[in-house]
Amino acid sequence: MEGTEHQQVNSTVERALILLELVSEKGEGVALAELVKEVDLPKTTIYRLLETLKNRNYVQFDPDTEKYSIGLKTLEIGVLGLHKMQIVEVASRHLRELSEITGETSFLATYNSGETVYLYKIEGSRSISIRAELGMRRPVHCTAVGKAILSTYSREEVDRIIQEKGMTRYTPNTIVDLEQFHEELRNIRIAGYAMDREEIEVGLTCYAVPIYNYTGRSVGTISLGGPASRMIENKNELTRELMEAGSRISQRLGFVPSIRSIL
């Protein structure tokens, strides 16, 4: 008897979730008649489940259009879940995979007070010693991670940061001209990734991409670093794998690409 009741509960929950998922897919709302066509359930059962979801604010009903749409409770749960996702926890698995695939060292960094801060690091099988440890701060203007983050900012925000922090020259390749730097950021936005051309350390090249959360804002960046010659030789493969990993992490953080277009 208990087994039968358990199956019935599971069946009811599954049906309700199926309906909730269908409603969520219809941004403009969906009518009861449409759901009846898509779900192999009696109309009365679908209506009863929708009423339960409506009473709990998981869906809402517009009497003018006679359509159901996602309710505030569903949105609230989704946002709370996204808030609880820690960026390191989300990114760590993808960085491990990235280093396993490429053999290079991968990093997770974030922006803080005009500098980048390294949060996570995974060394690959081909990795060399890179002077970037957890908690270390680096300039934004001459690192791939810094440039990747700044590429998501407005010109005014970039100018403010550069004015405050300056553009110290670390190697002959360091960009120290503001207009040239803005051109660099424009190229990054087009390419989809940033590159450090031995700009902070001779012999070291890095690639980086920004990662976004559910609001469409950049919350950090991931990167791959290694010897300049090897990184340049394998540029296409490394940047492809890096961008794919960045996309997966952003999706896990709730990012929808269309959000960026309206910001």
PDB file of C-alpha atoms in Angstrom:
ATOM      1  CA  MET A   1       0.000   0.000   0.000  1.00  0.00           C
ATOM      2  CA  GLU A   2       2.786   2.390   0.957  1.00  0.00           C
ATOM      3  CA  GLY A   3       4.553   1.605  -2.317  1.00  0.00           C
ATOM      4  CA  THR A   4       1.432   2.430  -4.317  1.00  0.00           C
ATOM      5  CA  GLU A   5       1.001   5.742  -2.489  1.00  0.00           C
ATOM      6  CA  HIS A   6       4.672   6.584  -3.102  1.00  0.00           C
ATOM      7  CA  GLN A   7       4.291   5.916  -6.823  1.00  0.00           C
ATOM      8  CA  GLN A   8       1.178   8.086  -6.946  1.00  0.00           C
ATOM      9  CA  VAL A   9       2.992  10.966  -5.249  1.00  0.00           C
ATOM     10  CA  ASN A  10       5.946  10.640  -7.614  1.00  0.00           C
ATOM     11  CA  SER A  11       3.592  10.542 -10.576  1.00  0.00           C
ATOM     12  CA  THR A  12       1.794  13.682  -9.441  1.00  0.00           C
ATOM     13  CA  VAL A  13       5.045  15.540  -8.815  1.00  0.00           C
ATOM     14  CA  GLU A  14       6.425  14.512 -12.197  1.00  0.00           C
ATOM     15  CA  ARG A  15       3.266  15.674 -13.971  1.00  0.00           C
ATOM     16  CA  ALA A  16       3.358  19.022 -12.187  1.00  0.00           C
ATOM     17  CA  LEU A  17       7.020  19.504 -13.092  1.00  0.00           C
ATOM     18  CA  ILE A  18       6.344  18.662 -16.732  1.00  0.00           C
ATOM     19  CA  LEU A  19       3.645  21.331 -16.821  1.00  0.00           C
ATOM     20  CA  LEU A  20       5.897  23.833 -15.067  1.00  0.00           C
ATOM     21  CA  GLU A  21       8.660  23.232 -17.600  1.00  0.00           C
ATOM     22  CA  LEU A  22       6.262  23.658 -20.507  1.00  0.00           C
ATOM     23  CA  VAL A  23       4.920  26.907 -19.070  1.00  0.00           C
ATOM     24  CA  SER A  24       8.475  28.196 -18.576  1.00  0.00           C
ATOM     25  CA  GLU A  25       9.281  27.552 -22.244  1.00  0.00           C
ATOM     26  CA  LYS A  26       6.453  29.822 -23.366  1.00  0.00           C
ATOM     27  CA  GLY A  27       7.629  33.317 -22.608  1.00  0.00           C
ATOM     28  CA  GLU A  28       4.384  34.836 -23.855  1.00  0.00           C
ATOM     29  CA  GLY A  29       2.264  32.469 -21.783  1.00  0.00           C
ATOM     30  CA  VAL A  30       0.402  29.314 -22.713  1.00  0.00           C
ATOM     31  CA  ALA A  31      -3.304  28.469 -22.762  1.00  0.00           C
ATOM     32  CA  LEU A  32      -4.832  25.398 -21.160  1.00  0.00           C
ATOM     33  CA  ALA A  33      -5.877  24.104 -24.587  1.00  0.00           C
ATOM     34  CA  GLU A  34      -2.248  24.227 -25.793  1.00  0.00           C
ATOM     35  CA  LEU A  35      -1.062  22.239 -22.790  1.00  0.00           C
ATOM     36  CA  VAL A  36      -3.772  19.635 -23.354  1.00  0.00           C
ATOM     37  CA  LYS A  37      -2.397  19.118 -26.880  1.00  0.00           C
ATOM     38  CA  GLU A  38       1.172  18.712 -25.660  1.00  0.00           C
ATOM     39  CA  VAL A  39       0.624  16.584 -22.557  1.00  0.00           C
ATOM     40  CA  ASP A  40      -0.979  13.162 -22.606  1.00  0.00           C
ATOM     41  CA  LEU A  41      -3.253  13.870 -19.634  1.00  0.00           C
ATOM     42  CA  PRO A  42      -6.967  14.576 -19.207  1.00  0.00           C
ATOM     43  CA  LYS A  43      -7.888  18.249 -19.326  1.00  0.00           C
ATOM     44  CA  THR A  44      -9.302  18.090 -15.795  1.00  0.00           C
ATOM     45  CA  THR A  45      -6.031  16.687 -14.431  1.00  0.00           C
ATOM     46  CA  ILE A  46      -3.968  19.402 -16.134  1.00  0.00           C
ATOM     47  CA  TYR A  47      -6.321  22.092 -14.848  1.00  0.00           C
ATOM     48  CA  ARG A  48      -6.160  20.730 -11.297  1.00  0.00           C
ATOM     49  CA  LEU A  49      -2.356  20.637 -11.330  1.00  0.00           C
ATOM     50  CA  LEU A  50      -2.178  24.160 -12.745  1.00  0.00           C
ATOM     51  CA  GLU A  51      -4.508  25.404 -10.024  1.00  0.00           C
ATOM     52  CA  THR A  52      -2.254  23.883  -7.390  1.00  0.00           C
ATOM     53  CA  LEU A  53       0.786  25.516  -8.962  1.00  0.00           C
ATOM     54  CA  LYS A  54      -1.092  28.804  -9.200  1.00  0.00           C
ATOM     55  CA  ASN A  55      -2.165  28.702  -5.568  1.00  0.00           C
ATOM     56  CA  ARG A  56       1.482  28.226  -4.592  1.00  0.00           C
ATOM     57  CA  ASN A  57       2.558  31.087  -6.927  1.00  0.00           C
ATOM     58  CA  TYR A  58       4.650  28.808  -9.163  1.00  0.00           C
ATOM     59  CA  VAL A  59       2.530  29.860 -12.135  1.00  0.00           C
ATOM     60  CA  GLN A  60       0.212  32.798 -12.675  1.00  0.00           C
ATOM     61  CA  PHE A  61      -2.945  33.102 -14.750  1.00  0.00           C
ATOM     62  CA  ASP A  62      -3.935  36.120 -16.833  1.00  0.00           C
ATOM     63  CA  PRO A  63      -7.753  36.226 -17.124  1.00  0.00           C
ATOM     64  CA  ASP A  64      -7.560  38.636 -20.083  1.00  0.00           C
ATOM     65  CA  THR A  65      -5.460  36.341 -22.277  1.00  0.00           C
ATOM     66  CA  GLU A  66      -6.487  33.140 -20.475  1.00  0.00           C
ATOM     67  CA  LYS A  67      -2.857  32.069 -20.419  1.00  0.00           C
ATOM     68  CA  TYR A  68      -0.530  30.693 -17.769  1.00  0.00           C
ATOM     69  CA  SER A  69       3.018  31.973 -17.229  1.00  0.00           C
ATOM     70  CA  ILE A  70       5.811  31.492 -14.712  1.00  0.00           C
ATOM     71  CA  GLY A  71       4.994  32.825 -11.244  1.00  0.00           C
ATOM     72  CA  LEU A  72       7.104  34.752  -8.780  1.00  0.00           C
ATOM     73  CA  LYS A  73       7.766  31.737  -6.568  1.00  0.00           C
ATOM     74  CA  THR A  74       9.509  29.899  -9.406  1.00  0.00           C
ATOM     75  CA  LEU A  75      11.638  32.952 -10.146  1.00  0.00           C
ATOM     76  CA  GLU A  76      12.405  33.409  -6.462  1.00  0.00           C
ATOM     77  CA  ILE A  77      13.640  29.836  -6.070  1.00  0.00           C
ATOM     78  CA  GLY A  78      15.754  30.118  -9.217  1.00  0.00           C
ATOM     79  CA  VAL A  79      17.405  33.345  -8.093  1.00  0.00           C
ATOM     80  CA  LEU A  80      18.049  32.008  -4.590  1.00  0.00           C
ATOM     81  CA  GLY A  81      19.698  28.948  -6.070  1.00  0.00           C
ATOM     82  CA  LEU A  82      21.888  31.061  -8.312  1.00  0.00           C
ATOM     83  CA  HIS A  83      22.890  33.286  -5.404  1.00  0.00           C
ATOM     84  CA  LYS A  84      24.029  30.266  -3.452  1.00  0.00           C
ATOM     85  CA  MET A  85      26.230  28.995  -6.274  1.00  0.00           C
ATOM     86  CA  GLN A  86      29.812  29.894  -5.430  1.00  0.00           C
ATOM     87  CA  ILE A  87      31.871  30.832  -8.459  1.00  0.00           C
ATOM     88  CA  VAL A  88      34.839  28.676  -7.414  1.00  0.00           C
ATOM     89  CA  GLU A  89      32.607  25.674  -6.850  1.00  0.00           C
ATOM     90  CA  VAL A  90      30.999  26.085 -10.265  1.00  0.00           C
ATOM     91  CA  ALA A  91      34.212  26.783 -12.169  1.00  0.00           C
ATOM     92  CA  SER A  92      36.586  24.280 -10.537  1.00  0.00           C
ATOM     93  CA  ARG A  93      35.355  21.180 -12.392  1.00  0.00           C
ATOM     94  CA  HIS A  94      35.493  22.931 -15.742  1.00  0.00           C
ATOM     95  CA  LEU A  95      39.009  24.231 -15.064  1.00  0.00           C
ATOM     96  CA  ARG A  96      40.202  20.735 -14.189  1.00  0.00           C
ATOM     97  CA  GLU A  97      38.779  19.451 -17.465  1.00  0.00           C
ATOM     98  CA  LEU A  98      40.329  22.372 -19.331  1.00  0.00           C
ATOM     99  CA  SER A  99      43.798  21.648 -17.943  1.00  0.00           C
ATOM    100  CA  GLU A 100      43.404  17.917 -18.621  1.00  0.00           C
ATOM    101  CA  ILE A 101      42.484  18.586 -22.260  1.00  0.00           C
ATOM    102  CA  THR A 102      45.100  21.257 -22.982  1.00  0.00           C
ATOM    103  CA  GLY A 103      47.878  20.288 -20.581  1.00  0.00           C
ATOM    104  CA  GLU A 104      48.247  23.957 -19.635  1.00  0.00           C
ATOM    105  CA  THR A 105      47.688  25.771 -16.345  1.00  0.00           C
ATOM    106  CA  SER A 106      44.206  27.199 -15.902  1.00  0.00           C
ATOM    107  CA  PHE A 107      43.111  30.004 -13.609  1.00  0.00           C
ATOM    108  CA  LEU A 108      39.996  31.598 -12.208  1.00  0.00           C
ATOM    109  CA  ALA A 109      40.285  35.272 -11.319  1.00  0.00           C
ATOM    110  CA  THR A 110      37.966  38.087 -10.354  1.00  0.00           C
ATOM    111  CA  TYR A 111      38.094  41.882 -10.307  1.00  0.00           C
ATOM    112  CA  ASN A 112      38.591  43.822  -7.095  1.00  0.00           C
ATOM    113  CA  SER A 113      39.415  47.500  -6.613  1.00  0.00           C
ATOM    114  CA  GLY A 114      41.198  48.015  -9.911  1.00  0.00           C
ATOM    115  CA  GLU A 115      43.122  44.737  -9.878  1.00  0.00           C
ATOM    116  CA  THR A 116      42.577  41.055 -10.614  1.00  0.00           C
ATOM    117  CA  VAL A 117      42.669  38.516  -7.798  1.00  0.00           C
ATOM    118  CA  TYR A 118      43.406  34.832  -8.466  1.00  0.00           C
ATOM    119  CA  LEU A 119      40.850  32.528  -6.834  1.00  0.00           C
ATOM    120  CA  TYR A 120      41.691  29.094  -8.224  1.00  0.00           C
ATOM    121  CA  LYS A 121      44.505  27.395 -10.123  1.00  0.00           C
ATOM    122  CA  ILE A 122      44.928  23.992 -11.767  1.00  0.00           C
ATOM    123  CA  GLU A 123      48.274  22.927 -13.204  1.00  0.00           C
ATOM    124  CA  GLY A 124      48.256  20.853 -16.371  1.00  0.00           C
ATOM    125  CA  SER A 125      50.590  18.041 -17.389  1.00  0.00           C
ATOM    126  CA  ARG A 126      52.670  20.413 -19.524  1.00  0.00           C
ATOM    127  CA  SER A 127      52.581  23.309 -17.107  1.00  0.00           C
ATOM    128  CA  ILE A 128      55.543  25.434 -16.136  1.00  0.00           C
ATOM    129  CA  SER A 129      56.037  27.522 -13.025  1.00  0.00           C
ATOM    130  CA  ILE A 130      53.813  30.598 -13.298  1.00  0.00           C
ATOM    131  CA  ARG A 131      54.105  33.284 -10.643  1.00  0.00           C
ATOM    132  CA  ALA A 132      50.381  33.593 -10.015  1.00  0.00           C
ATOM    133  CA  GLU A 133      49.227  32.074  -6.767  1.00  0.00           C
ATOM    134  CA  LEU A 134      45.854  32.086  -5.041  1.00  0.00           C
ATOM    135  CA  GLY A 135      45.046  35.465  -3.555  1.00  0.00           C
ATOM    136  CA  MET A 136      47.714  37.199  -5.627  1.00  0.00           C
ATOM    137  CA  ARG A 137      46.762  40.538  -7.145  1.00  0.00           C
ATOM    138  CA  ARG A 138      47.784  41.521 -10.658  1.00  0.00           C
ATOM    139  CA  PRO A 139      47.276  44.682 -12.766  1.00  0.00           C
ATOM    140  CA  VAL A 140      44.366  44.745 -15.176  1.00  0.00           C
ATOM    141  CA  HIS A 141      46.033  46.480 -18.110  1.00  0.00           C
ATOM    142  CA  CYS A 142      48.762  43.919 -18.820  1.00  0.00           C
ATOM    143  CA  THR A 143      47.172  40.567 -17.959  1.00  0.00           C
ATOM    144  CA  ALA A 144      44.807  38.510 -20.074  1.00  0.00           C
ATOM    145  CA  VAL A 145      42.432  38.080 -17.121  1.00  0.00           C
ATOM    146  CA  GLY A 146      42.401  41.809 -16.468  1.00  0.00           C
ATOM    147  CA  LYS A 147      41.811  42.719 -20.101  1.00  0.00           C
ATOM    148  CA  ALA A 148      39.048  40.109 -20.404  1.00  0.00           C
ATOM    149  CA  ILE A 149      37.195  41.685 -17.480  1.00  0.00           C
ATOM    150  CA  LEU A 150      37.709  45.256 -18.677  1.00  0.00           C
ATOM    151  CA  SER A 151      36.413  44.311 -22.136  1.00  0.00           C
ATOM    152  CA  THR A 152      32.963  43.956 -20.526  1.00  0.00           C
ATOM    153  CA  TYR A 153      33.101  47.441 -18.962  1.00  0.00           C
ATOM    154  CA  SER A 154      32.140  50.790 -20.462  1.00  0.00           C
ATOM    155  CA  ARG A 155      34.788  53.191 -21.743  1.00  0.00           C
ATOM    156  CA  GLU A 156      34.072  55.482 -18.798  1.00  0.00           C
ATOM    157  CA  GLU A 157      34.624  52.665 -16.285  1.00  0.00           C
ATOM    158  CA  VAL A 158      37.880  51.658 -17.976  1.00  0.00           C
ATOM    159  CA  ASP A 159      39.151  55.260 -18.019  1.00  0.00           C
ATOM    160  CA  ARG A 160      38.374  55.649 -14.318  1.00  0.00           C
ATOM    161  CA  ILE A 161      40.249  52.456 -13.411  1.00  0.00           C
ATOM    162  CA  ILE A 162      43.273  53.288 -15.566  1.00  0.00           C
ATOM    163  CA  GLN A 163      43.403  56.831 -14.222  1.00  0.00           C
ATOM    164  CA  GLU A 164      43.426  55.474 -10.682  1.00  0.00           C
ATOM    165  CA  LYS A 165      45.845  52.576 -11.209  1.00  0.00           C
ATOM    166  CA  GLY A 166      48.012  53.824 -14.059  1.00  0.00           C
ATOM    167  CA  MET A 167      49.646  51.739 -16.804  1.00  0.00           C
ATOM    168  CA  THR A 168      53.003  50.568 -15.503  1.00  0.00           C
ATOM    169  CA  ARG A 169      55.338  49.077 -18.111  1.00  0.00           C
ATOM    170  CA  TYR A 170      56.508  45.600 -17.070  1.00  0.00           C
ATOM    171  CA  THR A 171      58.002  44.390 -20.367  1.00  0.00           C
ATOM    172  CA  PRO A 172      58.650  45.924 -23.796  1.00  0.00           C
ATOM    173  CA  ASN A 173      55.246  44.528 -24.859  1.00  0.00           C
ATOM    174  CA  THR A 174      53.174  46.197 -22.126  1.00  0.00           C
ATOM    175  CA  ILE A 175      50.529  48.540 -23.525  1.00  0.00           C
ATOM    176  CA  VAL A 176      50.948  51.929 -21.823  1.00  0.00           C
ATOM    177  CA  ASP A 177      48.907  54.108 -24.189  1.00  0.00           C
ATOM    178  CA  LEU A 178      45.237  54.507 -23.256  1.00  0.00           C
ATOM    179  CA  GLU A 179      43.911  54.775 -26.819  1.00  0.00           C
ATOM    180  CA  GLN A 180      45.878  51.704 -27.873  1.00  0.00           C
ATOM    181  CA  PHE A 181      44.441  49.931 -24.848  1.00  0.00           C
ATOM    182  CA  HIS A 182      40.882  50.825 -25.859  1.00  0.00           C
ATOM    183  CA  GLU A 183      41.636  49.445 -29.335  1.00  0.00           C
ATOM    184  CA  GLU A 184      42.868  46.267 -27.651  1.00  0.00           C
ATOM    185  CA  LEU A 185      39.572  45.973 -25.729  1.00  0.00           C
ATOM    186  CA  ARG A 186      37.586  46.450 -28.948  1.00  0.00           C
ATOM    187  CA  ASN A 187      39.518  43.598 -30.556  1.00  0.00           C
ATOM    188  CA  ILE A 188      38.875  41.406 -27.512  1.00  0.00           C
ATOM    189  CA  ARG A 189      35.123  41.978 -27.790  1.00  0.00           C
ATOM    190  CA  ILE A 190      35.260  40.919 -31.438  1.00  0.00           C
ATOM    191  CA  ALA A 191      37.491  37.871 -30.917  1.00  0.00           C
ATOM    192  CA  GLY A 192      35.754  36.710 -27.726  1.00  0.00           C
ATOM    193  CA  TYR A 193      38.983  36.265 -25.778  1.00  0.00           C
ATOM    194  CA  ALA A 194      41.858  38.343 -24.390  1.00  0.00           C
ATOM    195  CA  MET A 195      45.566  37.707 -24.871  1.00  0.00           C
ATOM    196  CA  ASP A 196      48.615  38.646 -22.800  1.00  0.00           C
ATOM    197  CA  ARG A 197      51.510  38.891 -25.258  1.00  0.00           C
ATOM    198  CA  GLU A 198      54.318  38.616 -22.719  1.00  0.00           C
ATOM    199  CA  GLU A 199      53.070  41.904 -21.298  1.00  0.00           C
ATOM    200  CA  ILE A 200      53.682  41.216 -17.607  1.00  0.00           C
ATOM    201  CA  GLU A 201      56.373  38.542 -17.837  1.00  0.00           C
ATOM    202  CA  VAL A 202      58.742  37.813 -20.714  1.00  0.00           C
ATOM    203  CA  GLY A 203      58.245  34.303 -22.047  1.00  0.00           C
ATOM    204  CA  LEU A 204      54.697  33.945 -20.677  1.00  0.00           C
ATOM    205  CA  THR A 205      51.515  34.175 -22.750  1.00  0.00           C
ATOM    206  CA  CYS A 206      47.971  33.781 -21.497  1.00  0.00           C
ATOM    207  CA  TYR A 207      44.481  33.699 -22.974  1.00  0.00           C
ATOM    208  CA  ALA A 208      41.383  34.610 -20.980  1.00  0.00           C
ATOM    209  CA  VAL A 209      37.613  34.907 -21.359  1.00  0.00           C
ATOM    210  CA  PRO A 210      35.083  36.616 -19.097  1.00  0.00           C
ATOM    211  CA  ILE A 211      32.387  34.637 -17.322  1.00  0.00           C
ATOM    212  CA  TYR A 212      28.921  36.024 -16.648  1.00  0.00           C
ATOM    213  CA  ASN A 213      26.181  35.389 -14.091  1.00  0.00           C
ATOM    214  CA  TYR A 214      22.389  35.395 -14.397  1.00  0.00           C
ATOM    215  CA  THR A 215      22.267  39.215 -14.441  1.00  0.00           C
ATOM    216  CA  GLY A 216      24.460  39.343 -17.543  1.00  0.00           C
ATOM    217  CA  ARG A 217      27.304  41.005 -15.642  1.00  0.00           C
ATOM    218  CA  SER A 218      30.864  39.672 -15.728  1.00  0.00           C
ATOM    219  CA  VAL A 219      31.798  38.145 -12.384  1.00  0.00           C
ATOM    220  CA  GLY A 220      35.256  36.919 -13.221  1.00  0.00           C
ATOM    221  CA  THR A 221      37.418  35.364 -15.866  1.00  0.00           C
ATOM    222  CA  ILE A 222      39.136  32.080 -16.619  1.00  0.00           C
ATOM    223  CA  SER A 223      42.457  31.743 -18.380  1.00  0.00           C
ATOM    224  CA  LEU A 224      45.123  29.423 -19.739  1.00  0.00           C
ATOM    225  CA  GLY A 225      48.806  30.275 -19.398  1.00  0.00           C
ATOM    226  CA  GLY A 226      52.091  28.804 -20.561  1.00  0.00           C
ATOM    227  CA  PRO A 227      55.296  29.377 -22.543  1.00  0.00           C
ATOM    228  CA  ALA A 228      54.755  31.989 -25.232  1.00  0.00           C
ATOM    229  CA  SER A 229      55.960  29.827 -28.125  1.00  0.00           C
ATOM    230  CA  ARG A 230      53.723  26.893 -27.233  1.00  0.00           C
ATOM    231  CA  MET A 231      50.688  29.060 -26.465  1.00  0.00           C
ATOM    232  CA  ILE A 232      50.963  30.868 -29.786  1.00  0.00           C
ATOM    233  CA  GLU A 233      51.556  27.634 -31.716  1.00  0.00           C
ATOM    234  CA  ASN A 234      48.370  26.100 -30.236  1.00  0.00           C
ATOM    235  CA  LYS A 235      46.371  29.335 -30.159  1.00  0.00           C
ATOM    236  CA  ASN A 236      43.324  28.108 -32.089  1.00  0.00           C
ATOM    237  CA  GLU A 237      42.856  24.952 -30.037  1.00  0.00           C
ATOM    238  CA  LEU A 238      43.507  26.669 -26.702  1.00  0.00           C
ATOM    239  CA  THR A 239      41.168  29.613 -27.309  1.00  0.00           C
ATOM    240  CA  ARG A 240      38.432  27.293 -28.592  1.00  0.00           C
ATOM    241  CA  GLU A 241      38.594  25.079 -25.510  1.00  0.00           C
ATOM    242  CA  LEU A 242      38.809  28.129 -23.262  1.00  0.00           C
ATOM    243  CA  MET A 243      35.761  29.824 -24.781  1.00  0.00           C
ATOM    244  CA  GLU A 244      33.745  26.630 -24.568  1.00  0.00           C
ATOM    245  CA  ALA A 245      34.646  26.227 -20.891  1.00  0.00           C
ATOM    246  CA  GLY A 246      33.776  29.864 -20.213  1.00  0.00           C
ATOM    247  CA  SER A 247      30.407  29.404 -21.890  1.00  0.00           C
ATOM    248  CA  ARG A 248      29.637  26.326 -19.802  1.00  0.00           C
ATOM    249  CA  ILE A 249      30.557  28.078 -16.545  1.00  0.00           C
ATOM    250  CA  SER A 250      28.445  31.111 -17.447  1.00  0.00           C
ATOM    251  CA  GLN A 251      25.485  28.863 -18.222  1.00  0.00           C
ATOM    252  CA  ARG A 252      25.880  27.155 -14.842  1.00  0.00           C
ATOM    253  CA  LEU A 253      25.735  30.605 -13.257  1.00  0.00           C
ATOM    254  CA  GLY A 254      22.435  31.237 -15.036  1.00  0.00           C
ATOM    255  CA  PHE A 255      23.725  33.390 -17.889  1.00  0.00           C
ATOM    256  CA  VAL A 256      21.554  33.774 -20.985  1.00  0.00           C
ATOM    257  CA  PRO A 257      23.480  35.405 -23.890  1.00  0.00           C
ATOM    258  CA  SER A 258      20.512  37.556 -24.924  1.00  0.00           C
ATOM    259  CA  ILE A 259      20.777  39.371 -21.574  1.00  0.00           C
ATOM    260  CA  ARG A 260      24.019  41.055 -22.667  1.00  0.00           C
ATOM    261  CA  SER A 261      22.342  42.584 -25.715  1.00  0.00           C
ATOM    262  CA  ILE A 262      19.887  44.582 -23.604  1.00  0.00           C
ATOM    263  CA  LEU A 263      22.317  45.818 -20.949  1.00  0.00           C
TER     264      LEU A 263
END
